[in-house]
Short mmCIF file of C-alpha atoms and ligand atoms in Angstrom, two decimals:
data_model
loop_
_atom_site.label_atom_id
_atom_site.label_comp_id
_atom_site.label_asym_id
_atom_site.label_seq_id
_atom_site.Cartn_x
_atom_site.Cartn_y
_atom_site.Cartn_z
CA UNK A 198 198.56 -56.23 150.43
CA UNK A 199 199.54 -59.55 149.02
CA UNK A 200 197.70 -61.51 145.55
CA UNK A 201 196.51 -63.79 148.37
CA UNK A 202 194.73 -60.90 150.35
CA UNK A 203 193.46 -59.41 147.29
CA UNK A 204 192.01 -62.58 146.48
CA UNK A 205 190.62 -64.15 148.97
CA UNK A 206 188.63 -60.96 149.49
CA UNK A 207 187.74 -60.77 146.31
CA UNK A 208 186.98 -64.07 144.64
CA UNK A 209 184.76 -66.40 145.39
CA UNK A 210 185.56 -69.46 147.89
CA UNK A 211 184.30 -71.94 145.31
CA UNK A 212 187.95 -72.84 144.69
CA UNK A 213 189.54 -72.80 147.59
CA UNK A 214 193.30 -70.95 148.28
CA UNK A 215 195.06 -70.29 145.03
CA UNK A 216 198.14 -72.00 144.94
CA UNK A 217 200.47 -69.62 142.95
CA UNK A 218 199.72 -66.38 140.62
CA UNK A 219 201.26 -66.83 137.18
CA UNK A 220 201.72 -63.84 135.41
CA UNK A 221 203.51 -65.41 132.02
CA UNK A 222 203.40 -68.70 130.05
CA UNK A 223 205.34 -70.36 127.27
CA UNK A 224 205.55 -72.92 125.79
CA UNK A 225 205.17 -75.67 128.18
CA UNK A 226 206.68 -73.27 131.40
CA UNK A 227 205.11 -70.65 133.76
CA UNK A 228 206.48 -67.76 135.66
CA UNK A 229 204.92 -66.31 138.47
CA UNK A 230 205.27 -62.82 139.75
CA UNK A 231 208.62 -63.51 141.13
CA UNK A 232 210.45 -64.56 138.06
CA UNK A 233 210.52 -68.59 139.19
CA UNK A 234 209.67 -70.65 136.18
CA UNK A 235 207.59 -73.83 136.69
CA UNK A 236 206.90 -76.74 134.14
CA UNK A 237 203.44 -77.18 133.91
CA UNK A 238 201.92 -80.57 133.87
CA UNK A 239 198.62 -79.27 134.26
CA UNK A 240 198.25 -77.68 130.69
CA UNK A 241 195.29 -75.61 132.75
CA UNK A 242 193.55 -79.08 133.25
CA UNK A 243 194.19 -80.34 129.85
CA UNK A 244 192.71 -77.14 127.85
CA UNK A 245 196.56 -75.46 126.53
CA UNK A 246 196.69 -78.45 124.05
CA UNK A 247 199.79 -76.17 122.23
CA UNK A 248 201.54 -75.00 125.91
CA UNK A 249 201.35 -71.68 126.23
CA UNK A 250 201.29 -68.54 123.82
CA UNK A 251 201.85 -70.96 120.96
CA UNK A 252 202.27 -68.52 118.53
CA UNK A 253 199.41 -69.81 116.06
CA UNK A 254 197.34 -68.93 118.83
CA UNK A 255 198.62 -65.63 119.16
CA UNK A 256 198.13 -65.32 115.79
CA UNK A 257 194.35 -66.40 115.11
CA UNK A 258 193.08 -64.44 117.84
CA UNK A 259 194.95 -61.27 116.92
CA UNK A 260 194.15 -62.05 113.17
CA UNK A 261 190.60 -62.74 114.03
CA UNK A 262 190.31 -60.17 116.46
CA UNK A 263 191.22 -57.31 113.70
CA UNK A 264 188.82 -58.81 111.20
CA UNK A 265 185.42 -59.70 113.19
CA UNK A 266 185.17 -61.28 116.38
CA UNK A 267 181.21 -61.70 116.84
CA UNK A 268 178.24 -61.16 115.71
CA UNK A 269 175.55 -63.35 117.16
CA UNK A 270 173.44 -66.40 115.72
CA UNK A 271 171.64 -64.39 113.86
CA UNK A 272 174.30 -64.11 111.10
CA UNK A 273 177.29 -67.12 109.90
CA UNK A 274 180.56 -66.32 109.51
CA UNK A 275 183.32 -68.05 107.62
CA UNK A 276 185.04 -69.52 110.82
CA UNK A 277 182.26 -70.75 112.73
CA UNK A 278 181.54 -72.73 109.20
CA UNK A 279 185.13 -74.08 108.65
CA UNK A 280 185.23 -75.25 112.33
CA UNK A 281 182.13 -77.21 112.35
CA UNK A 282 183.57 -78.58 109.01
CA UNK A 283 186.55 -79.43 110.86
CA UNK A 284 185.11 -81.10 113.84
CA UNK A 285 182.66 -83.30 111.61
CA UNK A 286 185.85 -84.33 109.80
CA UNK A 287 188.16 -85.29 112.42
CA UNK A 288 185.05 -86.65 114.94
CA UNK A 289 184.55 -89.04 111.39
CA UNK A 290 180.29 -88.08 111.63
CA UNK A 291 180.09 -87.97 107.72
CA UNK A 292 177.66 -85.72 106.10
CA UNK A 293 174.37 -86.00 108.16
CA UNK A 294 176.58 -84.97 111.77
CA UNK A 295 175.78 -81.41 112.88
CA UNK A 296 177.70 -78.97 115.46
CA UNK A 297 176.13 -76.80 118.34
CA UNK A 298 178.86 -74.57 119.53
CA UNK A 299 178.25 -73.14 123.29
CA UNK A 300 181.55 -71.21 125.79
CA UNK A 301 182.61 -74.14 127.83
CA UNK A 302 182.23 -78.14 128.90
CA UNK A 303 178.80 -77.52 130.87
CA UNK A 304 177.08 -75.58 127.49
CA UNK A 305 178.21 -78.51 125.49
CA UNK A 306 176.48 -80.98 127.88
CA UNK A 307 173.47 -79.10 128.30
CA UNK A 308 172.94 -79.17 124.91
CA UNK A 309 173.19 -82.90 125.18
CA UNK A 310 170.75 -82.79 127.61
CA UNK A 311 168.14 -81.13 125.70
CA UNK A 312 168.84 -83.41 122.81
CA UNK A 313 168.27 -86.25 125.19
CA UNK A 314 165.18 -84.62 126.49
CA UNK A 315 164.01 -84.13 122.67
CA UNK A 316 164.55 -87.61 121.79
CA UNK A 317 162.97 -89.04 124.88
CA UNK A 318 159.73 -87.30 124.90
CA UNK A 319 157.38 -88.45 127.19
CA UNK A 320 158.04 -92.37 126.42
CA UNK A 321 161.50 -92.09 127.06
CA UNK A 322 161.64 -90.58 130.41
CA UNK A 323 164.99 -92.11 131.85
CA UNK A 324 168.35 -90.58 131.04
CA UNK A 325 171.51 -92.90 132.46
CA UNK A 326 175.04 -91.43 133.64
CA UNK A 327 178.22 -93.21 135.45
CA UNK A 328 178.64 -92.98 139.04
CA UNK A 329 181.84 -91.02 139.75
CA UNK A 330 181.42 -89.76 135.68
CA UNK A 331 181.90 -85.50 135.61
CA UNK A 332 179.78 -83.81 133.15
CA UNK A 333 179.94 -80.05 134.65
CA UNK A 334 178.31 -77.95 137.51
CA UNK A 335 175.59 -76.20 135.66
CA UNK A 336 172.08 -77.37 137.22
CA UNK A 337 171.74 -79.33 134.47
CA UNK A 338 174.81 -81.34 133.72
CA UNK A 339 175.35 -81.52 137.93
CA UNK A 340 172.41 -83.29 137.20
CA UNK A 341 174.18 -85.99 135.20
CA UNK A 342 177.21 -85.77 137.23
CA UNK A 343 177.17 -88.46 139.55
CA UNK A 344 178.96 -87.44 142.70
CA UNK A 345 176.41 -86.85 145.46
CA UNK A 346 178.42 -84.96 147.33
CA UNK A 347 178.51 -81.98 144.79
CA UNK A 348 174.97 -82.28 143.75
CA UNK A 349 173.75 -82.62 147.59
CA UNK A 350 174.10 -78.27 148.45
CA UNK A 351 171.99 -78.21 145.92
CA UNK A 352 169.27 -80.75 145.73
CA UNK A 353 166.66 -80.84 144.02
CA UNK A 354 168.06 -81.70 140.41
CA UNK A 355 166.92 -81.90 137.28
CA UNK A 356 164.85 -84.94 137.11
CA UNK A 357 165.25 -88.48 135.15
CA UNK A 358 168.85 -89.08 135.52
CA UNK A 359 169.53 -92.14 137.36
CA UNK A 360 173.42 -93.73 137.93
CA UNK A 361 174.64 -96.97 137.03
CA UNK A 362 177.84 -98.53 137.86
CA UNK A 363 180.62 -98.58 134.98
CA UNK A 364 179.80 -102.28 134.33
CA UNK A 365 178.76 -104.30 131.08
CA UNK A 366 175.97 -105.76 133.58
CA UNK A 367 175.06 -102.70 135.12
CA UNK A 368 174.38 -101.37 131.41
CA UNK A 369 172.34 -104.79 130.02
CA UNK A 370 170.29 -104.52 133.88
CA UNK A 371 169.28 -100.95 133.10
CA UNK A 372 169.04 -100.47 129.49
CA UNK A 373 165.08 -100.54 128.05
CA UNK A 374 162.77 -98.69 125.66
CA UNK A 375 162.15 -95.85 128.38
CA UNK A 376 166.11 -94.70 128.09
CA UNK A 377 166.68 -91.76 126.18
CA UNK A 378 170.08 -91.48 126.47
CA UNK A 379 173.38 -93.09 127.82
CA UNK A 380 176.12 -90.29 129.08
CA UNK A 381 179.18 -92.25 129.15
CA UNK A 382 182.77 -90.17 130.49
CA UNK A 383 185.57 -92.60 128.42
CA UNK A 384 188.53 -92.11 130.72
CA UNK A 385 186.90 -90.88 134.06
CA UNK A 386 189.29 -86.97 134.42
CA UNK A 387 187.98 -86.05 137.20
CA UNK A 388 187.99 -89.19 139.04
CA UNK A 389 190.67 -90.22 139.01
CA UNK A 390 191.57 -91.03 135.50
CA UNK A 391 189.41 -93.92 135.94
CA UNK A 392 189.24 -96.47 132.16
CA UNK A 393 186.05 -98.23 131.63
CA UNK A 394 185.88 -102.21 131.43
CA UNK A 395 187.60 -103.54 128.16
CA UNK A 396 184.28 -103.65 125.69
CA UNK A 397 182.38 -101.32 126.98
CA UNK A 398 182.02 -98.69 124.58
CA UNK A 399 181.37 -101.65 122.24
CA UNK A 400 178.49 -103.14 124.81
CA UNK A 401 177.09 -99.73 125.37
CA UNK A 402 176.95 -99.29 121.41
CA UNK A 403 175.01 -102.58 120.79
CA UNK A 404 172.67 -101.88 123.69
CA UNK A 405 171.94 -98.34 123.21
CA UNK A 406 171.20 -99.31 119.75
CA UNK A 407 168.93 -102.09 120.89
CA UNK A 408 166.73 -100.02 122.56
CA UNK A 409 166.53 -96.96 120.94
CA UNK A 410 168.84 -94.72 122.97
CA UNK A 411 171.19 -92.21 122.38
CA UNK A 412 174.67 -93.00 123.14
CA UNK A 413 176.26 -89.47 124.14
CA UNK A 414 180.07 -89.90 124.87
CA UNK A 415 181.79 -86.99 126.91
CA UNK A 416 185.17 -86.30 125.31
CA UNK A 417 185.27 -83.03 127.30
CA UNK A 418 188.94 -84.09 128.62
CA UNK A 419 189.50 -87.14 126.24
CA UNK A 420 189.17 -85.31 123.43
CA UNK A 421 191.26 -82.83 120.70
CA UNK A 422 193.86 -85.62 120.44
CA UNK A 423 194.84 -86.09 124.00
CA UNK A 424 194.59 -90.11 124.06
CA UNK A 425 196.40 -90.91 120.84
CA UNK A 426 193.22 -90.61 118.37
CA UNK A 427 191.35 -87.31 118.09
CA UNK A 428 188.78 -88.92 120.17
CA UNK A 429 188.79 -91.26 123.04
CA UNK A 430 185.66 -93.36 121.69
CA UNK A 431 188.03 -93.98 118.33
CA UNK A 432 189.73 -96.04 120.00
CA UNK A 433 186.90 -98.28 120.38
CA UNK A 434 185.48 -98.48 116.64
CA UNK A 435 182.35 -97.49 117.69
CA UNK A 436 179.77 -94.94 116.05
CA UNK A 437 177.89 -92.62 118.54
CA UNK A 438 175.38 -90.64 118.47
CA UNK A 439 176.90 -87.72 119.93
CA UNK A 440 179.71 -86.70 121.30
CA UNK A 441 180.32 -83.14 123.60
CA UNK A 442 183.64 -81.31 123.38
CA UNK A 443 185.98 -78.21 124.81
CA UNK A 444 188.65 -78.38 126.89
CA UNK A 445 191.76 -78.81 124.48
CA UNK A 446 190.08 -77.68 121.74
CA UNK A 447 190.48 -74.12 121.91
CA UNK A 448 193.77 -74.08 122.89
CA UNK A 449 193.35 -72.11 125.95
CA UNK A 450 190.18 -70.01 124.62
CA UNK A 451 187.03 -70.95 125.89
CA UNK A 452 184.88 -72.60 123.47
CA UNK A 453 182.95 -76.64 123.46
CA UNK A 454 180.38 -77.74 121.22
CA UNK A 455 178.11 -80.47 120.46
CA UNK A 456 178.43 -82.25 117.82
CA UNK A 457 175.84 -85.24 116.33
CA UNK A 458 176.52 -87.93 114.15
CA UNK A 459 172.89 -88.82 112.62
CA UNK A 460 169.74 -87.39 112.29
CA UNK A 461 169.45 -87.13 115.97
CA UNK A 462 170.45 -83.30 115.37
CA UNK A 463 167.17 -82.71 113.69
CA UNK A 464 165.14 -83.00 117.39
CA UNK A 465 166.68 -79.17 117.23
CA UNK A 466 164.17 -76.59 115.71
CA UNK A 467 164.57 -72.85 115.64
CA UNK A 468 164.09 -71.59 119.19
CA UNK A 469 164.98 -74.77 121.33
CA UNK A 470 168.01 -73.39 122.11
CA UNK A 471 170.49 -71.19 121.49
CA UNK A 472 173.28 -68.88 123.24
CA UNK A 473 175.06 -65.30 122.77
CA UNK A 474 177.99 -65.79 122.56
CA UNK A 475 178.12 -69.87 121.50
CA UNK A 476 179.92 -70.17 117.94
CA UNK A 477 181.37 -66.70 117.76
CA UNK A 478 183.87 -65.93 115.08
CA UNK A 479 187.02 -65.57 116.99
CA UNK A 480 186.82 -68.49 119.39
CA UNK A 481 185.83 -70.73 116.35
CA UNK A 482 188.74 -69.08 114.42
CA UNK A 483 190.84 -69.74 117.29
CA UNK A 484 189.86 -73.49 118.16
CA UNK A 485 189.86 -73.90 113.94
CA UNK A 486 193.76 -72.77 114.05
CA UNK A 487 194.43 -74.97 117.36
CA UNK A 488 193.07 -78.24 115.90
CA UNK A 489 194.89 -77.47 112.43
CA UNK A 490 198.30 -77.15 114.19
CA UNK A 491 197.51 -80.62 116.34
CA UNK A 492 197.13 -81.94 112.69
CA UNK A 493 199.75 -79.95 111.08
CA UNK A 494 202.63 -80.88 113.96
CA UNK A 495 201.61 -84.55 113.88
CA UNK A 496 200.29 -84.11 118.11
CA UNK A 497 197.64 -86.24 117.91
CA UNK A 498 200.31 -89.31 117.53
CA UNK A 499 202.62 -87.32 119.50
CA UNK A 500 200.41 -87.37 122.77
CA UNK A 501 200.54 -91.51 122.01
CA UNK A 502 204.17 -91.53 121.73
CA UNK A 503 204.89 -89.31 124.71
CA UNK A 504 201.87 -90.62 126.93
CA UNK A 505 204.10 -94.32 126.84
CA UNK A 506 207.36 -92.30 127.56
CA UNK A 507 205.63 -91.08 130.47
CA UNK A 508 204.33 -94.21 131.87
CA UNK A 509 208.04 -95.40 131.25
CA UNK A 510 209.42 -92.56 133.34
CA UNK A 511 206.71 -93.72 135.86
CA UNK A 512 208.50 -97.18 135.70
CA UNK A 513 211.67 -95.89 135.87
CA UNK A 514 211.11 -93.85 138.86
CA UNK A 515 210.24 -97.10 141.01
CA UNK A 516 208.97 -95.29 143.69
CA UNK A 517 207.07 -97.32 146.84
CA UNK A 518 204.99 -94.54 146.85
CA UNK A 519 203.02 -95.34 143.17
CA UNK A 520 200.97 -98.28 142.83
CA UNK A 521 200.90 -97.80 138.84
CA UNK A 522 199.65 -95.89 135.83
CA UNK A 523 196.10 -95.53 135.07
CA UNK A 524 194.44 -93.06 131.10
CA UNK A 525 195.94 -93.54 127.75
CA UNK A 526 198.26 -91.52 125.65
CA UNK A 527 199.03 -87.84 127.46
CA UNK A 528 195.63 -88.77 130.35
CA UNK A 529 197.69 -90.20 132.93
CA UNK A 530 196.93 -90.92 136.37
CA UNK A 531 199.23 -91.43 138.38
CA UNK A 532 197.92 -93.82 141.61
CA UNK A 533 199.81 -93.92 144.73
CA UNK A 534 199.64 -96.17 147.82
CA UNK A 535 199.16 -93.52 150.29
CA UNK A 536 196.49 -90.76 150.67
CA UNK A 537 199.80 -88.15 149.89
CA UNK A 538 199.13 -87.08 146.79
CA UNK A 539 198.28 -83.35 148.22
CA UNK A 540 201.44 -83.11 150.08
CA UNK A 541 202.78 -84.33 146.28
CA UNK A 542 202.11 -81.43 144.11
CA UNK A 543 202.97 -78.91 147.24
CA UNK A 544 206.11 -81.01 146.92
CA UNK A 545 206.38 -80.46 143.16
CA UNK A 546 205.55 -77.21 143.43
CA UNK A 547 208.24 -75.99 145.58
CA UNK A 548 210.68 -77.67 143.02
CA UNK A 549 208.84 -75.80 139.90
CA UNK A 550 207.04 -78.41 138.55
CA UNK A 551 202.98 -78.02 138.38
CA UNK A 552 200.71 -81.15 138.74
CA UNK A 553 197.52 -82.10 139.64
CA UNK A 554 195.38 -84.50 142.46
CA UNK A 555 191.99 -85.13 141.60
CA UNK A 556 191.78 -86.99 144.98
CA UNK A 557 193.77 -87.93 147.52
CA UNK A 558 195.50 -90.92 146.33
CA UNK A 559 195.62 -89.88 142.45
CA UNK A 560 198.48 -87.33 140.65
CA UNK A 561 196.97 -86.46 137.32
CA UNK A 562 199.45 -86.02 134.55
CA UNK A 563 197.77 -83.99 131.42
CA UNK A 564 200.61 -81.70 129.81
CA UNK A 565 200.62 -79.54 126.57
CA UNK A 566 200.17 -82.23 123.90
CA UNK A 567 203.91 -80.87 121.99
CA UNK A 568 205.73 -81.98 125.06
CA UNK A 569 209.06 -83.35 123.94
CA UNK A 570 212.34 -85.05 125.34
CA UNK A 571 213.50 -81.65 126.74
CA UNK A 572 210.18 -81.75 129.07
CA UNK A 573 209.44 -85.27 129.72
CA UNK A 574 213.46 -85.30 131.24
CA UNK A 575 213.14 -82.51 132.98
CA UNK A 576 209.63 -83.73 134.73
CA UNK A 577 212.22 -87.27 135.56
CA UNK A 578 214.40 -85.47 137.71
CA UNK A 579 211.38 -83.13 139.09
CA UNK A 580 208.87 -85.78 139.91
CA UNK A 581 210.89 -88.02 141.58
CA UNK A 582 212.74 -85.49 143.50
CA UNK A 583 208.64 -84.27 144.62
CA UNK A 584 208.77 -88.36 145.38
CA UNK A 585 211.39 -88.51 147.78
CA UNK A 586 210.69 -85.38 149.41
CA UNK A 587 207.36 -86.79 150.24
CA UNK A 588 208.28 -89.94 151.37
CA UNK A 589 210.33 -88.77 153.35
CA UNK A 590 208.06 -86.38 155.05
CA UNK A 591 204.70 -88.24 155.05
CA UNK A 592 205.38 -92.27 153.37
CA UNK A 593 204.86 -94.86 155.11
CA UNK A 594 204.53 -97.22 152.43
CA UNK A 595 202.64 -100.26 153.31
C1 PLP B 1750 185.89 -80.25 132.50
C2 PLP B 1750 184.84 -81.22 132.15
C3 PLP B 1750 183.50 -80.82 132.00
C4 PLP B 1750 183.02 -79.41 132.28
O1 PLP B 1750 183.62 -78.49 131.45
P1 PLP B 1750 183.58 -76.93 131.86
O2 PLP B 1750 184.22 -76.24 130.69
O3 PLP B 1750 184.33 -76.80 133.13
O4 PLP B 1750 182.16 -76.55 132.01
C5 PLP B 1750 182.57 -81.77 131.61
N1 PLP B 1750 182.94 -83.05 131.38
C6 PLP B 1750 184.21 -83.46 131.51
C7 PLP B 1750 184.56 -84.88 131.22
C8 PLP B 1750 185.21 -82.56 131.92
O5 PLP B 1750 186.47 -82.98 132.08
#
């Protein structure tokens, strides 16, 4: 019996074929059960912000591990308290900004949610999300995810949430006094790696404000230093009320958290909500060691610098099958002017190189954030190579 027998009788189909079974990782390589090394691009969708097996990973979850790993909410411990220290500091929330850690993306949303819900009451009974936007596949943040395609197996959802397009207008049309809260994806992962309209963060700040609602910004992908500022919405110079979290942050262990920048937090009394294993010492010790080495190995400004070597390699490679560049700093989608992009990372993977299509007509590009010369070289010769082979095959570039 093969991996591929053994798993698609045991697993789940929720995911489809697995396209290779990696059995080691370092660095930014993988090696699958046959010894063949691949460089990932992938970075396990933009969650190994160090590559793999970094070894101050290694190292605060052994450490941690040894001393105390959980304990429940009932009790603090002194990692759970440095991280939300940390994550105040670097999100720039000052001293009234609170953190709810939960396991993953979804928990992190969901406790947005229920902090929109809080706010809103019964005056406020709207809650606005982006078309196309991704907040997770729990009932409730499917809810705010607006696909209808992945909510539609599964109607009906959670009620209140209505779309609006990702326009300045679209925003002034539906904001009023009956929003409680604006979910707002910066650079659309998921997508596409789709940007917003130049001002909007701005526009949604001033209206928001205007009428009383909170301005929640998902910096589930954007976020741990991936776009060249610890936070996508930094970029912008703009003050939310709340931001959610995960993804890169841990590193590679699962972890996300909410985390408040006003007194919005207080909506939260005991027994509103709550989870086991949410804030646990050795995934906070873990994500507190992760975001200390992004700071300590300069990565935040690293992902900036490397994200516009990319997008020069993109240039470089001049092929008719890419249209352009779409993200910011180490987001990068890739567009391409045929639906190939499939056949692409087959392509890429046959060569060792591991990338990503979040549709059809989209590569997404979201490596370890200490990617250097040695990798962004090697992915050159390896993504053009992918390039050719598939134009060959399948272009027929208009
Ligand atoms: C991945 C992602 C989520 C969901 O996170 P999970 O950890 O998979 O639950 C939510 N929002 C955005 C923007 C994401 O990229």
């Amino acid at each position: 019996m093969s991996w591929q027998d053994d798993a698609g009788r045991d697993l789940v189909k929720s995911f489809g074929d697995r396209m290779a079974m990696f059995v080691r990782g370092e660095g930014a390589y993988l090696w699958d059960a046959d010894g063949n090394r691949y460089l990932d691009f992938l970075a396990g969708i933009a969650v190994n912000s160090l590559g793999h097996a970094h070894p101050a990973f290694v190292e605060a979850i052994s450490a941690q591990a040894a001393t105390l790993a959980h304990v429940s909410n009932y009790f603090a411990t002194p990692p759970q308290l440095a991280l939300a220290a940390q994550l105040k500091r670097i999100a720039g929330t000052g001293d009234a900004g609170r953190v709810y850690f939960g396991n993953s993306g979804a928990e992190a949303n969901e406790a947005a949610f229920k902090l929109a819900r809080l706010h809103g009451g019964s005056d406020r009974p709207r809650v606005l999300a982006l078309t196309d936007a991704f907040h997770g596949r729990t009932m409730g943040t499917l809810a705010l995810t607006g696909k209808p395609y992945m909510q539609e197996p599964f109607l009906p959802m959670v009620p209140g949430v209505e779309f609006i397009d990702s326009t300045i207008e679209a925003l002034e049309a539906a904001l009023d006094d009956r929003v409680a809260a604006l979910f707002v994806e910066p650079i659309k992962g998921e997508a596409g790696v789709i940007e917003l309209p130049t001002g909007y963060l701005v526009a949604a700040r001033e209206l928001t404000a205007r009428h009383g609602a909170l301005l929640i910004i998902d910096e589930i992908q954007t976020g741990a230093g991936r776009t060249g500022e610890w936070f996508a919405f930094q970029h912008a110079g703009i003050t939310p009320d709340a931001i959610t979290v995960a993804k890169g942050i841990g590193g590679g262990f699962p972890i996300g958290a909410l985390i408040t920048f006003d007194t919005a937090a207080e909506l939260f009394y005991p027994g509103t909500h709550g989870s086991t294993f949410g804030g646990n010492a050795l995934g906070t010790a873990v994500a507190g060691a992760v975001l200390a080495q992004i700071e300590s190995e300069g990565l935040v400004r690293n992902a900036a610098e490397r994200g516009a070597q990319l997008r020069e390699i993109i240039a470089r490679i001049d092929s008719p099958l890419v249209s352009g560049c779409r993200g910011q700093g180490l987001l990068v989608g890739v567009g391409l002017r045929q639906p190939v992009a499939k056949a692409l990372v087959a392509a890429a993977q046959e060569r060792g190189l591991i990338i990503n299509a979040p549709n059809d007509t989209t590569i997404r590009l979201v490596p370890a954030l200490n990617i250097g010369d040695v990798e962004l070289d090697e992915f050159e010769a390896l993504f053009a190579a992918s390039l050719d082979a598939v134009l060959l095959t399948e272009g027929h570039p208009a």
